[in-house]
Amino acid sequence: MHKILIAEDDRKFSAVLKDDLEEEGYAVDLCEDGVEAVLNFIAHGKDYDFVLLDIKMPKLDGINALKIIKRLNPKVPAITFSGNAGSGEMAESVKVGAIRCLTKPFELNDLKEEIKKYILRHCGV
């Protein structure tokens, strides 16, 4: 079973993401801020096949969390998203290693296809 780490401070949105991805057969861990995401990745990073990060989060934003996660595992695929990030922040998240940055609200089916594509490419299954 492929495992996904989600860092999102909006509990309702993260619950929707988690439920939708679990219906697709993924195991999902939720974090509410960037610090929790990084600590979770340090503890379990080798288990994650994909990372999803909100750009705007308390304690540590998604861009800086992604920088740390990519230092720990440069190959882990990641997508960032935000409902209110500027184009500079969105571009910065791609520059530090996100596959792409989505604007909320986004189509969950598009996200699931993107995840599936990268997991197939990186995990070969």
PDB file of C-alpha atoms in Angstrom:
ATOM      1  CA  MET A   1       0.000   0.000   0.000  1.00  0.00           C
ATOM      2  CA  HIS A   2       1.351   3.407  -0.976  1.00  0.00           C
ATOM      3  CA  LYS A   3       1.570   6.030   1.728  1.00  0.00           C
ATOM      4  CA  ILE A   4       0.914   9.768   1.444  1.00  0.00           C
ATOM      5  CA  LEU A   5       1.777  12.541   3.895  1.00  0.00           C
ATOM      6  CA  ILE A   6      -0.601  15.513   3.890  1.00  0.00           C
ATOM      7  CA  ALA A   7       0.163  18.790   5.669  1.00  0.00           C
ATOM      8  CA  GLU A   8      -2.920  21.027   5.738  1.00  0.00           C
ATOM      9  CA  ASP A   9      -4.153  23.291   8.529  1.00  0.00           C
ATOM     10  CA  ASP A  10      -7.783  23.313   7.310  1.00  0.00           C
ATOM     11  CA  ARG A  11      -9.208  20.257   9.093  1.00  0.00           C
ATOM     12  CA  LYS A  12     -12.299  19.971   6.899  1.00  0.00           C
ATOM     13  CA  PHE A  13     -10.279  20.080   3.694  1.00  0.00           C
ATOM     14  CA  SER A  14      -7.638  17.651   4.992  1.00  0.00           C
ATOM     15  CA  ALA A  15     -10.397  15.223   6.037  1.00  0.00           C
ATOM     16  CA  VAL A  16     -11.880  15.349   2.523  1.00  0.00           C
ATOM     17  CA  LEU A  17      -8.439  14.749   0.992  1.00  0.00           C
ATOM     18  CA  LYS A  18      -7.730  11.880   3.380  1.00  0.00           C
ATOM     19  CA  ASP A  19     -11.086  10.176   2.783  1.00  0.00           C
ATOM     20  CA  ASP A  20     -10.840  10.548  -0.987  1.00  0.00           C
ATOM     21  CA  LEU A  21      -7.281   9.204  -1.148  1.00  0.00           C
ATOM     22  CA  GLU A  22      -8.043   6.338   1.227  1.00  0.00           C
ATOM     23  CA  GLU A  23     -10.939   5.357  -1.063  1.00  0.00           C
ATOM     24  CA  GLU A  24      -8.292   5.048  -3.799  1.00  0.00           C
ATOM     25  CA  GLY A  25      -6.362   2.604  -1.616  1.00  0.00           C
ATOM     26  CA  TYR A  26      -3.670   4.915  -0.215  1.00  0.00           C
ATOM     27  CA  ALA A  27      -2.615   5.056   3.425  1.00  0.00           C
ATOM     28  CA  VAL A  28      -2.707   8.701   4.529  1.00  0.00           C
ATOM     29  CA  ASP A  29      -1.089  10.531   7.452  1.00  0.00           C
ATOM     30  CA  LEU A  30      -2.348  14.038   8.280  1.00  0.00           C
ATOM     31  CA  CYS A  31      -0.375  16.903   9.805  1.00  0.00           C
ATOM     32  CA  GLU A  32      -1.718  20.340  10.701  1.00  0.00           C
ATOM     33  CA  ASP A  33       1.425  22.406  10.178  1.00  0.00           C
ATOM     34  CA  GLY A  34       4.840  22.341   8.558  1.00  0.00           C
ATOM     35  CA  VAL A  35       6.736  21.460  11.745  1.00  0.00           C
ATOM     36  CA  GLU A  36       4.549  18.412  12.331  1.00  0.00           C
ATOM     37  CA  ALA A  37       5.017  17.402   8.668  1.00  0.00           C
ATOM     38  CA  VAL A  38       8.808  17.624   8.884  1.00  0.00           C
ATOM     39  CA  LEU A  39       8.929  15.703  12.186  1.00  0.00           C
ATOM     40  CA  ASN A  40       6.638  13.059  10.736  1.00  0.00           C
ATOM     41  CA  PHE A  41       8.812  12.815   7.628  1.00  0.00           C
ATOM     42  CA  ILE A  42      11.976  12.496   9.742  1.00  0.00           C
ATOM     43  CA  ALA A  43      10.366   9.641  11.668  1.00  0.00           C
ATOM     44  CA  HIS A  44       8.697   7.874   8.722  1.00  0.00           C
ATOM     45  CA  GLY A  45      10.043   9.448   5.518  1.00  0.00           C
ATOM     46  CA  LYS A  46      11.163   6.209   3.955  1.00  0.00           C
ATOM     47  CA  ASP A  47       7.547   5.012   4.134  1.00  0.00           C
ATOM     48  CA  TYR A  48       6.078   7.917   2.122  1.00  0.00           C
ATOM     49  CA  ASP A  49       5.520   7.661  -1.612  1.00  0.00           C
ATOM     50  CA  PHE A  50       4.063  11.156  -1.964  1.00  0.00           C
ATOM     51  CA  VAL A  51       3.775  14.431  -0.029  1.00  0.00           C
ATOM     52  CA  LEU A  52       1.011  17.064  -0.252  1.00  0.00           C
ATOM     53  CA  LEU A  53       1.638  20.434   1.412  1.00  0.00           C
ATOM     54  CA  ASP A  54      -0.443  23.549   1.883  1.00  0.00           C
ATOM     55  CA  ILE A  55       1.747  26.593   1.329  1.00  0.00           C
ATOM     56  CA  LYS A  56       0.124  28.734   4.037  1.00  0.00           C
ATOM     57  CA  MET A  57       0.392  26.928   7.403  1.00  0.00           C
ATOM     58  CA  PRO A  58       1.226  27.965  10.956  1.00  0.00           C
ATOM     59  CA  LYS A  59       4.630  27.389  12.566  1.00  0.00           C
ATOM     60  CA  LEU A  60       6.369  26.449   9.288  1.00  0.00           C
ATOM     61  CA  ASP A  61       4.951  27.138   5.837  1.00  0.00           C
ATOM     62  CA  GLY A  62       4.734  24.516   3.122  1.00  0.00           C
ATOM     63  CA  ILE A  63       7.633  25.917   1.096  1.00  0.00           C
ATOM     64  CA  ASN A  64      10.111  25.709   3.974  1.00  0.00           C
ATOM     65  CA  ALA A  65       8.747  22.321   5.046  1.00  0.00           C
ATOM     66  CA  LEU A  66       9.256  21.101   1.472  1.00  0.00           C
ATOM     67  CA  LYS A  67      12.844  22.392   1.444  1.00  0.00           C
ATOM     68  CA  ILE A  68      13.620  20.290   4.522  1.00  0.00           C
ATOM     69  CA  ILE A  69      11.740  17.234   3.232  1.00  0.00           C
ATOM     70  CA  LYS A  70      13.610  17.428  -0.096  1.00  0.00           C
ATOM     71  CA  ARG A  71      16.942  17.568   1.766  1.00  0.00           C
ATOM     72  CA  LEU A  72      15.919  14.396   3.585  1.00  0.00           C
ATOM     73  CA  ASN A  73      14.704  12.671   0.410  1.00  0.00           C
ATOM     74  CA  PRO A  74      15.213  14.574  -2.858  1.00  0.00           C
ATOM     75  CA  LYS A  75      13.287  11.952  -4.830  1.00  0.00           C
ATOM     76  CA  VAL A  76       9.971  12.013  -2.953  1.00  0.00           C
ATOM     77  CA  PRO A  77       7.336  13.568  -5.224  1.00  0.00           C
ATOM     78  CA  ALA A  78       5.365  16.469  -3.770  1.00  0.00           C
ATOM     79  CA  ILE A  79       2.539  18.780  -4.748  1.00  0.00           C
ATOM     80  CA  THR A  80       1.837  22.061  -2.994  1.00  0.00           C
ATOM     81  CA  PHE A  81      -1.455  23.924  -2.939  1.00  0.00           C
ATOM     82  CA  SER A  82      -2.953  27.107  -1.599  1.00  0.00           C
ATOM     83  CA  GLY A  83      -6.107  29.135  -1.624  1.00  0.00           C
ATOM     84  CA  ASN A  84      -4.355  32.446  -1.124  1.00  0.00           C
ATOM     85  CA  ALA A  85      -0.677  32.203  -2.062  1.00  0.00           C
ATOM     86  CA  GLY A  86       0.704  34.683  -4.536  1.00  0.00           C
ATOM     87  CA  SER A  87       2.213  33.629  -7.842  1.00  0.00           C
ATOM     88  CA  GLY A  88       5.698  34.178  -6.391  1.00  0.00           C
ATOM     89  CA  GLU A  89       5.061  31.717  -3.582  1.00  0.00           C
ATOM     90  CA  MET A  90       3.564  29.213  -5.990  1.00  0.00           C
ATOM     91  CA  ALA A  91       6.593  29.497  -8.290  1.00  0.00           C
ATOM     92  CA  GLU A  92       8.942  29.219  -5.292  1.00  0.00           C
ATOM     93  CA  SER A  93       7.316  25.939  -4.218  1.00  0.00           C
ATOM     94  CA  VAL A  94       8.016  24.466  -7.669  1.00  0.00           C
ATOM     95  CA  LYS A  95      11.548  25.859  -7.578  1.00  0.00           C
ATOM     96  CA  VAL A  96      12.265  24.010  -4.306  1.00  0.00           C
ATOM     97  CA  GLY A  97      10.929  20.720  -5.614  1.00  0.00           C
ATOM     98  CA  ALA A  98       7.152  20.531  -5.948  1.00  0.00           C
ATOM     99  CA  ILE A  99       5.885  18.872  -9.109  1.00  0.00           C
ATOM    100  CA  ARG A 100       3.332  21.644  -9.311  1.00  0.00           C
ATOM    101  CA  CYS A 101       1.331  24.024  -7.162  1.00  0.00           C
ATOM    102  CA  LEU A 102      -2.448  23.851  -7.263  1.00  0.00           C
ATOM    103  CA  THR A 103      -4.872  26.664  -6.475  1.00  0.00           C
ATOM    104  CA  LYS A 104      -7.675  25.734  -4.066  1.00  0.00           C
ATOM    105  CA  PRO A 105     -10.289  24.716  -4.765  1.00  0.00           C
ATOM    106  CA  PHE A 106      -8.921  22.175  -7.219  1.00  0.00           C
ATOM    107  CA  GLU A 107     -10.417  19.096  -8.806  1.00  0.00           C
ATOM    108  CA  LEU A 108      -9.702  16.065  -6.596  1.00  0.00           C
ATOM    109  CA  ASN A 109      -9.756  13.724  -9.590  1.00  0.00           C
ATOM    110  CA  ASP A 110      -6.938  15.716 -11.208  1.00  0.00           C
ATOM    111  CA  LEU A 111      -4.916  15.463  -8.010  1.00  0.00           C
ATOM    112  CA  LYS A 112      -5.505  11.699  -7.785  1.00  0.00           C
ATOM    113  CA  GLU A 113      -4.399  11.227 -11.407  1.00  0.00           C
ATOM    114  CA  GLU A 114      -1.255  13.269 -10.767  1.00  0.00           C
ATOM    115  CA  ILE A 115      -0.419  11.202  -7.685  1.00  0.00           C
ATOM    116  CA  LYS A 116      -1.056   7.933  -9.514  1.00  0.00           C
ATOM    117  CA  LYS A 117       1.183   9.003 -12.405  1.00  0.00           C
ATOM    118  CA  TYR A 118       4.116   9.887 -10.155  1.00  0.00           C
ATOM    119  CA  ILE A 119       3.772   6.866  -7.891  1.00  0.00           C
ATOM    120  CA  LEU A 120       3.834   4.635 -10.973  1.00  0.00           C
ATOM    121  CA  ARG A 121       6.926   6.447 -12.234  1.00  0.00           C
ATOM    122  CA  HIS A 122       8.795   6.457  -8.909  1.00  0.00           C
ATOM    123  CA  CYS A 123       7.658   3.182  -7.368  1.00  0.00           C
ATOM    124  CA  GLY A 124       7.122   1.198 -10.541  1.00  0.00           C
ATOM    125  CA  VAL A 125       3.774  -0.177  -9.330  1.00  0.00           C
TER     126      VAL A 125
END
